[in-house]
Amino acid sequence: EDKVVQSPLSLVVHEGDTVTLNCSYEVTNFRSLLWYKQEKKAPTFLFMLTSSGIEKKSGRLSSILDKKELSSILNITATQTGDSAIYLCAVVGPRYSGAGSYQLTFGKGTKLSVIP
Amino acid sequence: GAVVSQHPSWVICKSGTSVKIECRSLDFQATTMFWYRQFPKKSLMLMATSNEGSKATYEQGVEKDKFLINHASLTLSTLTVTSAHPEDSSFYICSASQGYYGYTFGSGTRLTVV
């Protein structure tokens, strides 16, 4: 059974701090890993990672995948109160080998609270 | 714990037919479930919020007559795509709220309308 584990479950930091969120996975036939930010309704897509060791960056957010360790980290530097959200990690793998469908397995999320 | 099962995982149907997708919370009761549609750039669009025993709340732009949602019990919500057309082909995902901050997602359903 595919599994995605995120840590920590919850994190409280002060504005300006740097945080690192972790995601580890056990997935058959891994295809890619996705990071989302969920504030209110639908999760907002942040990054898609397919290759190991290549950092993706968007402003103060960056993420990298380590296929050897079956994990990914999401870094947020100089955190702001607007970064407060639940950060979700999801892993994409084919549901069945050769099938025309894929399966998305989500972690439970990390709740980040940034206080002024 | 906190598992959400979504079925079917993929379905191919003919244009004009209807398709039902089920979302079940296996080991907890979910008073609220959410239905999303995933677009090619991996973004998830919230389609509707399903509340047990009451009518679903649809997001702006989502046709309620086309995407029928039923949340008849605390563990089951269904999404029926009525009179499906090729443009309805997409990846549909449900999630269930356990009443605290977290959401548990189903594994998604790939719908292809031919």
PDB file of C-alpha atoms in Angstrom:
ATOM      1  CA  GLU A   1       0.000   0.000   0.000  1.00  0.00           C
ATOM      2  CA  ASP A   2       1.355   3.400  -0.967  1.00  0.00           C
ATOM      3  CA  LYS A   3       2.212   5.670   1.925  1.00  0.00           C
ATOM      4  CA  VAL A   4       3.187   9.322   2.329  1.00  0.00           C
ATOM      5  CA  VAL A   5       4.307  10.629   5.702  1.00  0.00           C
ATOM      6  CA  GLN A   6       4.805  14.282   6.464  1.00  0.00           C
ATOM      7  CA  SER A   7       6.592  15.763   9.424  1.00  0.00           C
ATOM      8  CA  PRO A   8       6.188  17.618  11.586  1.00  0.00           C
ATOM      9  CA  LEU A   9       2.405  17.540  11.867  1.00  0.00           C
ATOM     10  CA  SER A  10       2.344  21.027  13.243  1.00  0.00           C
ATOM     11  CA  LEU A  11       4.856  23.835  13.518  1.00  0.00           C
ATOM     12  CA  VAL A  12       4.754  27.308  15.067  1.00  0.00           C
ATOM     13  CA  VAL A  13       7.449  29.825  14.136  1.00  0.00           C
ATOM     14  CA  HIS A  14       8.038  33.551  14.325  1.00  0.00           C
ATOM     15  CA  GLU A  15       8.054  35.791  11.296  1.00  0.00           C
ATOM     16  CA  GLY A  16      11.430  35.798   9.655  1.00  0.00           C
ATOM     17  CA  ASP A  17      12.308  32.249  10.629  1.00  0.00           C
ATOM     18  CA  THR A  18      13.243  29.606   8.085  1.00  0.00           C
ATOM     19  CA  VAL A  19      11.322  26.326   8.125  1.00  0.00           C
ATOM     20  CA  THR A  20      11.867  22.939   6.563  1.00  0.00           C
ATOM     21  CA  LEU A  21       8.957  20.604   5.998  1.00  0.00           C
ATOM     22  CA  ASN A  22       9.554  16.931   5.335  1.00  0.00           C
ATOM     23  CA  CYS A  23       7.806  14.372   3.193  1.00  0.00           C
ATOM     24  CA  SER A  24       8.777  10.720   2.925  1.00  0.00           C
ATOM     25  CA  TYR A  25       7.066   8.142   0.778  1.00  0.00           C
ATOM     26  CA  GLU A  26       6.721   4.485  -0.048  1.00  0.00           C
ATOM     27  CA  VAL A  27       5.155   4.275  -3.468  1.00  0.00           C
ATOM     28  CA  THR A  28       5.238   1.613  -6.109  1.00  0.00           C
ATOM     29  CA  ASN A  29       6.415   2.973  -9.442  1.00  0.00           C
ATOM     30  CA  PHE A  30       6.982   6.551  -8.365  1.00  0.00           C
ATOM     31  CA  ARG A  31       6.339   9.170 -11.019  1.00  0.00           C
ATOM     32  CA  SER A  32       6.442  12.536  -9.305  1.00  0.00           C
ATOM     33  CA  LEU A  33       5.947  14.362  -6.035  1.00  0.00           C
ATOM     34  CA  LEU A  34       3.741  17.390  -5.632  1.00  0.00           C
ATOM     35  CA  TRP A  35       3.644  20.061  -2.952  1.00  0.00           C
ATOM     36  CA  TYR A  36       0.480  22.041  -2.237  1.00  0.00           C
ATOM     37  CA  LYS A  37      -0.435  24.869   0.109  1.00  0.00           C
ATOM     38  CA  GLN A  38      -3.924  24.695   1.594  1.00  0.00           C
ATOM     39  CA  GLU A  39      -5.346  27.777   3.256  1.00  0.00           C
ATOM     40  CA  LYS A  40      -9.066  27.730   2.823  1.00  0.00           C
ATOM     41  CA  LYS A  41     -10.567  25.767   0.020  1.00  0.00           C
ATOM     42  CA  ALA A  42      -8.651  23.979  -2.670  1.00  0.00           C
ATOM     43  CA  PRO A  43      -4.961  23.310  -2.247  1.00  0.00           C
ATOM     44  CA  THR A  44      -2.751  25.627  -4.285  1.00  0.00           C
ATOM     45  CA  PHE A  45      -0.125  23.885  -6.366  1.00  0.00           C
ATOM     46  CA  LEU A  46       3.451  24.805  -5.442  1.00  0.00           C
ATOM     47  CA  PHE A  47       5.908  22.391  -7.032  1.00  0.00           C
ATOM     48  CA  MET A  48       6.152  19.194  -9.001  1.00  0.00           C
ATOM     49  CA  LEU A  49       9.355  17.221  -8.583  1.00  0.00           C
ATOM     50  CA  THR A  50      10.377  14.329 -10.760  1.00  0.00           C
ATOM     51  CA  SER A  51      14.165  14.341 -10.764  1.00  0.00           C
ATOM     52  CA  SER A  52      16.342  13.795  -7.761  1.00  0.00           C
ATOM     53  CA  GLY A  53      18.674  16.572  -6.612  1.00  0.00           C
ATOM     54  CA  ILE A  54      17.248  19.374  -8.715  1.00  0.00           C
ATOM     55  CA  GLU A  55      15.980  22.227  -6.587  1.00  0.00           C
ATOM     56  CA  LYS A  56      12.850  24.025  -7.614  1.00  0.00           C
ATOM     57  CA  LYS A  57      12.449  27.591  -6.423  1.00  0.00           C
ATOM     58  CA  SER A  58       9.628  30.075  -6.281  1.00  0.00           C
ATOM     59  CA  GLY A  59      10.338  33.217  -4.315  1.00  0.00           C
ATOM     60  CA  ARG A  60      11.026  32.267  -0.717  1.00  0.00           C
ATOM     61  CA  LEU A  61       9.921  28.681  -1.278  1.00  0.00           C
ATOM     62  CA  SER A  62      12.127  25.915  -2.556  1.00  0.00           C
ATOM     63  CA  SER A  63      11.892  22.171  -2.732  1.00  0.00           C
ATOM     64  CA  ILE A  64      14.088  19.242  -3.595  1.00  0.00           C
ATOM     65  CA  LEU A  65      13.567  15.539  -4.117  1.00  0.00           C
ATOM     66  CA  ASP A  66      15.847  12.733  -2.939  1.00  0.00           C
ATOM     67  CA  LYS A  67      14.837   9.520  -4.669  1.00  0.00           C
ATOM     68  CA  LYS A  68      17.474   7.537  -2.850  1.00  0.00           C
ATOM     69  CA  GLU A  69      16.048   8.509   0.514  1.00  0.00           C
ATOM     70  CA  LEU A  70      12.481   8.479  -0.848  1.00  0.00           C
ATOM     71  CA  SER A  71      11.866  11.926   0.518  1.00  0.00           C
ATOM     72  CA  SER A  72      11.443  15.571  -0.262  1.00  0.00           C
ATOM     73  CA  ILE A  73      11.784  18.784   1.689  1.00  0.00           C
ATOM     74  CA  LEU A  74      10.023  22.090   1.314  1.00  0.00           C
ATOM     75  CA  ASN A  75      11.926  25.116   2.584  1.00  0.00           C
ATOM     76  CA  ILE A  76      10.419  28.475   3.350  1.00  0.00           C
ATOM     77  CA  THR A  77      12.823  31.284   4.170  1.00  0.00           C
ATOM     78  CA  ALA A  78      11.988  34.585   5.882  1.00  0.00           C
ATOM     79  CA  THR A  79       8.529  33.318   6.784  1.00  0.00           C
ATOM     80  CA  GLN A  80       5.581  35.701   6.829  1.00  0.00           C
ATOM     81  CA  THR A  81       2.192  35.428   8.482  1.00  0.00           C
ATOM     82  CA  GLY A  82       0.744  34.786   5.036  1.00  0.00           C
ATOM     83  CA  ASP A  83       2.679  31.534   4.908  1.00  0.00           C
ATOM     84  CA  SER A  84       0.436  30.135   7.646  1.00  0.00           C
ATOM     85  CA  ALA A  85      -1.334  27.181   6.051  1.00  0.00           C
ATOM     86  CA  ILE A  86      -1.363  23.429   5.784  1.00  0.00           C
ATOM     87  CA  TYR A  87       1.307  22.165   3.412  1.00  0.00           C
ATOM     88  CA  LEU A  88       0.428  18.962   1.647  1.00  0.00           C
ATOM     89  CA  CYS A  89       2.735  16.516  -0.070  1.00  0.00           C
ATOM     90  CA  ALA A  90       1.332  14.116  -2.656  1.00  0.00           C
ATOM     91  CA  VAL A  91       3.028  11.388  -4.625  1.00  0.00           C
ATOM     92  CA  VAL A  92       1.956  10.275  -8.078  1.00  0.00           C
ATOM     93  CA  GLY A  93       2.315   6.701  -9.197  1.00  0.00           C
ATOM     94  CA  PRO A  94       0.498   4.556 -11.707  1.00  0.00           C
ATOM     95  CA  ARG A  95      -2.377   2.719 -10.120  1.00  0.00           C
ATOM     96  CA  TYR A  96      -1.581  -0.391 -12.045  1.00  0.00           C
ATOM     97  CA  SER A  97       1.418  -1.060 -14.172  1.00  0.00           C
ATOM     98  CA  GLY A  98       0.563  -0.162 -17.728  1.00  0.00           C
ATOM     99  CA  ALA A  99      -2.838   1.205 -16.831  1.00  0.00           C
ATOM    100  CA  GLY A 100      -4.016   4.522 -18.202  1.00  0.00           C
ATOM    101  CA  SER A 101      -4.607   5.965 -14.810  1.00  0.00           C
ATOM    102  CA  TYR A 102      -2.490   7.221 -11.977  1.00  0.00           C
ATOM    103  CA  GLN A 103      -2.928   7.373  -8.263  1.00  0.00           C
ATOM    104  CA  LEU A 104      -2.375  10.373  -6.073  1.00  0.00           C
ATOM    105  CA  THR A 105      -1.460   9.611  -2.476  1.00  0.00           C
ATOM    106  CA  PHE A 106      -1.535  12.534  -0.075  1.00  0.00           C
ATOM    107  CA  GLY A 107       0.219  12.918   3.238  1.00  0.00           C
ATOM    108  CA  LYS A 108      -1.675  14.269   6.243  1.00  0.00           C
ATOM    109  CA  GLY A 109      -0.098  17.663   5.873  1.00  0.00           C
ATOM    110  CA  THR A 110       2.008  19.947   8.045  1.00  0.00           C
ATOM    111  CA  LYS A 111       0.186  22.811   9.698  1.00  0.00           C
ATOM    112  CA  LEU A 112       2.444  25.834   9.736  1.00  0.00           C
ATOM    113  CA  SER A 113       1.568  28.796  11.919  1.00  0.00           C
ATOM    114  CA  VAL A 114       3.686  31.938  11.579  1.00  0.00           C
ATOM    115  CA  ILE A 115       3.260  34.423  14.400  1.00  0.00           C
ATOM    116  CA  PRO A 116       4.274  38.083  14.169  1.00  0.00           C
TER     117      PRO A 116
ATOM    118  CA  GLY B   1      -6.309   5.443  10.505  1.00  0.00           C
ATOM    119  CA  ALA B   2      -8.217   8.109   8.568  1.00  0.00           C
ATOM    120  CA  VAL B   3      -8.507   6.426   5.193  1.00  0.00           C
ATOM    121  CA  VAL B   4     -10.655   7.692   2.351  1.00  0.00           C
ATOM    122  CA  SER B   5     -11.464   5.228  -0.381  1.00  0.00           C
ATOM    123  CA  GLN B   6     -12.471   6.489  -3.813  1.00  0.00           C
ATOM    124  CA  HIS B   7     -13.971   4.319  -6.544  1.00  0.00           C
ATOM    125  CA  PRO B   8     -13.652   3.683  -9.367  1.00  0.00           C
ATOM    126  CA  SER B   9     -10.023   4.558  -9.908  1.00  0.00           C
ATOM    127  CA  TRP B  10     -10.562   5.046 -13.576  1.00  0.00           C
ATOM    128  CA  VAL B  11     -13.515   4.889 -15.885  1.00  0.00           C
ATOM    129  CA  ILE B  12     -14.103   5.287 -19.594  1.00  0.00           C
ATOM    130  CA  CYS B  13     -17.611   6.122 -20.693  1.00  0.00           C
ATOM    131  CA  LYS B  14     -19.434   7.129 -23.821  1.00  0.00           C
ATOM    132  CA  SER B  15     -20.531  10.688 -24.381  1.00  0.00           C
ATOM    133  CA  GLY B  16     -24.026  11.266 -23.057  1.00  0.00           C
ATOM    134  CA  THR B  17     -23.913   8.664 -20.317  1.00  0.00           C
ATOM    135  CA  SER B  18     -23.655   9.275 -16.581  1.00  0.00           C
ATOM    136  CA  VAL B  19     -20.901   8.176 -14.260  1.00  0.00           C
ATOM    137  CA  LYS B  20     -20.987   7.863 -10.487  1.00  0.00           C
ATOM    138  CA  ILE B  21     -17.885   8.246  -8.337  1.00  0.00           C
ATOM    139  CA  GLU B  22     -17.925   7.166  -4.695  1.00  0.00           C
ATOM    140  CA  CYS B  23     -15.940   8.562  -1.832  1.00  0.00           C
ATOM    141  CA  ARG B  24     -15.976   6.651   1.460  1.00  0.00           C
ATOM    142  CA  SER B  25     -14.364   7.418   4.769  1.00  0.00           C
ATOM    143  CA  LEU B  26     -13.400   3.969   6.021  1.00  0.00           C
ATOM    144  CA  ASP B  27     -12.609   4.474   9.674  1.00  0.00           C
ATOM    145  CA  PHE B  28     -14.058   7.802  10.624  1.00  0.00           C
ATOM    146  CA  GLN B  29     -17.224   9.770  10.147  1.00  0.00           C
ATOM    147  CA  ALA B  30     -16.999  12.691   7.797  1.00  0.00           C
ATOM    148  CA  THR B  31     -19.708  15.271   8.127  1.00  0.00           C
ATOM    149  CA  THR B  32     -18.074  17.237   5.346  1.00  0.00           C
ATOM    150  CA  MET B  33     -16.512  15.987   2.146  1.00  0.00           C
ATOM    151  CA  PHE B  34     -15.019  17.970  -0.688  1.00  0.00           C
ATOM    152  CA  TRP B  35     -14.888  17.265  -4.387  1.00  0.00           C
ATOM    153  CA  TYR B  36     -12.052  18.578  -6.534  1.00  0.00           C
ATOM    154  CA  ARG B  37     -11.131  18.466 -10.158  1.00  0.00           C
ATOM    155  CA  GLN B  38      -7.477  18.413 -11.115  1.00  0.00           C
ATOM    156  CA  PHE B  39      -6.352  20.340 -14.123  1.00  0.00           C
ATOM    157  CA  PRO B  40      -3.324  19.561 -16.332  1.00  0.00           C
ATOM    158  CA  LYS B  41      -1.046  21.958 -14.495  1.00  0.00           C
ATOM    159  CA  LYS B  42      -1.681  19.976 -11.313  1.00  0.00           C
ATOM    160  CA  SER B  43      -3.854  22.604  -9.678  1.00  0.00           C
ATOM    161  CA  LEU B  44      -6.901  21.382  -7.816  1.00  0.00           C
ATOM    162  CA  MET B  45     -10.175  23.186  -8.268  1.00  0.00           C
ATOM    163  CA  LEU B  46     -12.752  22.825  -5.549  1.00  0.00           C
ATOM    164  CA  MET B  47     -16.052  21.912  -7.169  1.00  0.00           C
ATOM    165  CA  ALA B  48     -18.327  21.535  -4.191  1.00  0.00           C
ATOM    166  CA  THR B  49     -18.576  20.951  -0.486  1.00  0.00           C
ATOM    167  CA  SER B  50     -20.773  18.052   0.493  1.00  0.00           C
ATOM    168  CA  ASN B  51     -22.480  18.071   3.882  1.00  0.00           C
ATOM    169  CA  GLU B  52     -24.153  14.988   5.270  1.00  0.00           C
ATOM    170  CA  GLY B  53     -27.904  15.241   5.186  1.00  0.00           C
ATOM    171  CA  SER B  54     -28.072  18.529   3.341  1.00  0.00           C
ATOM    172  CA  LYS B  55     -27.564  19.951  -0.121  1.00  0.00           C
ATOM    173  CA  ALA B  56     -24.058  20.395  -1.418  1.00  0.00           C
ATOM    174  CA  THR B  57     -22.560  23.843  -1.752  1.00  0.00           C
ATOM    175  CA  TYR B  58     -21.213  24.382  -5.241  1.00  0.00           C
ATOM    176  CA  GLU B  59     -18.430  26.738  -6.205  1.00  0.00           C
ATOM    177  CA  GLN B  60     -19.082  29.456  -8.719  1.00  0.00           C
ATOM    178  CA  GLY B  61     -19.039  28.187 -12.257  1.00  0.00           C
ATOM    179  CA  VAL B  62     -19.736  24.548 -11.371  1.00  0.00           C
ATOM    180  CA  GLU B  63     -23.007  23.282 -12.839  1.00  0.00           C
ATOM    181  CA  LYS B  64     -24.969  21.625 -10.069  1.00  0.00           C
ATOM    182  CA  ASP B  65     -27.255  19.825 -12.515  1.00  0.00           C
ATOM    183  CA  LYS B  66     -24.287  18.320 -14.252  1.00  0.00           C
ATOM    184  CA  PHE B  67     -22.291  17.328 -11.181  1.00  0.00           C
ATOM    185  CA  LEU B  68     -24.765  15.797  -8.767  1.00  0.00           C
ATOM    186  CA  ILE B  69     -23.500  15.310  -5.251  1.00  0.00           C
ATOM    187  CA  ASN B  70     -25.160  13.152  -2.656  1.00  0.00           C
ATOM    188  CA  HIS B  71     -23.924  12.766   0.913  1.00  0.00           C
ATOM    189  CA  ALA B  72     -26.469  10.354   2.296  1.00  0.00           C
ATOM    190  CA  SER B  73     -24.441   9.022   5.204  1.00  0.00           C
ATOM    191  CA  LEU B  74     -21.541  10.058   7.400  1.00  0.00           C
ATOM    192  CA  THR B  75     -19.194   7.800   5.478  1.00  0.00           C
ATOM    193  CA  LEU B  76     -20.263   8.123   1.873  1.00  0.00           C
ATOM    194  CA  SER B  77     -20.466  10.925  -0.651  1.00  0.00           C
ATOM    195  CA  THR B  78     -21.063  10.386  -4.353  1.00  0.00           C
ATOM    196  CA  LEU B  79     -20.417  12.564  -7.367  1.00  0.00           C
ATOM    197  CA  THR B  80     -22.416  11.780 -10.489  1.00  0.00           C
ATOM    198  CA  VAL B  81     -21.311  13.322 -13.741  1.00  0.00           C
ATOM    199  CA  THR B  82     -24.511  13.435 -15.774  1.00  0.00           C
ATOM    200  CA  SER B  83     -24.616  13.403 -19.557  1.00  0.00           C
ATOM    201  CA  ALA B  84     -20.851  13.364 -19.668  1.00  0.00           C
ATOM    202  CA  HIS B  85     -19.005  15.009 -22.534  1.00  0.00           C
ATOM    203  CA  PRO B  86     -15.349  14.818 -23.569  1.00  0.00           C
ATOM    204  CA  GLU B  87     -14.640  18.148 -21.857  1.00  0.00           C
ATOM    205  CA  ASP B  88     -15.620  16.509 -18.561  1.00  0.00           C
ATOM    206  CA  SER B  89     -12.663  14.167 -18.893  1.00  0.00           C
ATOM    207  CA  SER B  90     -10.470  14.888 -15.927  1.00  0.00           C
ATOM    208  CA  PHE B  91      -9.100  13.616 -12.653  1.00  0.00           C
ATOM    209  CA  TYR B  92     -11.591  13.945  -9.805  1.00  0.00           C
ATOM    210  CA  ILE B  93     -10.474  13.772  -6.167  1.00  0.00           C
ATOM    211  CA  CYS B  94     -12.449  13.807  -2.953  1.00  0.00           C
ATOM    212  CA  SER B  95     -11.314  14.666   0.520  1.00  0.00           C
ATOM    213  CA  ALA B  96     -12.954  14.323   3.889  1.00  0.00           C
ATOM    214  CA  SER B  97     -12.692  16.535   6.901  1.00  0.00           C
ATOM    215  CA  GLN B  98     -12.340  14.862  10.254  1.00  0.00           C
ATOM    216  CA  GLY B  99     -13.452  17.950  12.083  1.00  0.00           C
ATOM    217  CA  TYR B 100     -10.001  19.194  12.990  1.00  0.00           C
ATOM    218  CA  TYR B 101      -7.543  20.923  10.735  1.00  0.00           C
ATOM    219  CA  GLY B 102      -6.682  17.939   8.612  1.00  0.00           C
ATOM    220  CA  TYR B 103      -8.065  16.659   5.373  1.00  0.00           C
ATOM    221  CA  THR B 104      -7.734  13.118   4.117  1.00  0.00           C
ATOM    222  CA  PHE B 105      -7.752  12.684   0.369  1.00  0.00           C
ATOM    223  CA  GLY B 106      -9.009   9.849  -1.759  1.00  0.00           C
ATOM    224  CA  SER B 107      -6.743   8.474  -4.462  1.00  0.00           C
ATOM    225  CA  GLY B 108      -8.692  10.016  -7.290  1.00  0.00           C
ATOM    226  CA  THR B 109     -10.725   8.894 -10.285  1.00  0.00           C
ATOM    227  CA  ARG B 110      -9.583   9.354 -13.857  1.00  0.00           C
ATOM    228  CA  LEU B 111     -12.636   9.921 -16.040  1.00  0.00           C
ATOM    229  CA  THR B 112     -12.294   9.656 -19.793  1.00  0.00           C
ATOM    230  CA  VAL B 113     -15.335  10.432 -21.913  1.00  0.00           C
ATOM    231  CA  VAL B 114     -15.171   9.211 -25.505  1.00  0.00           C
TER     232      VAL B 114
END
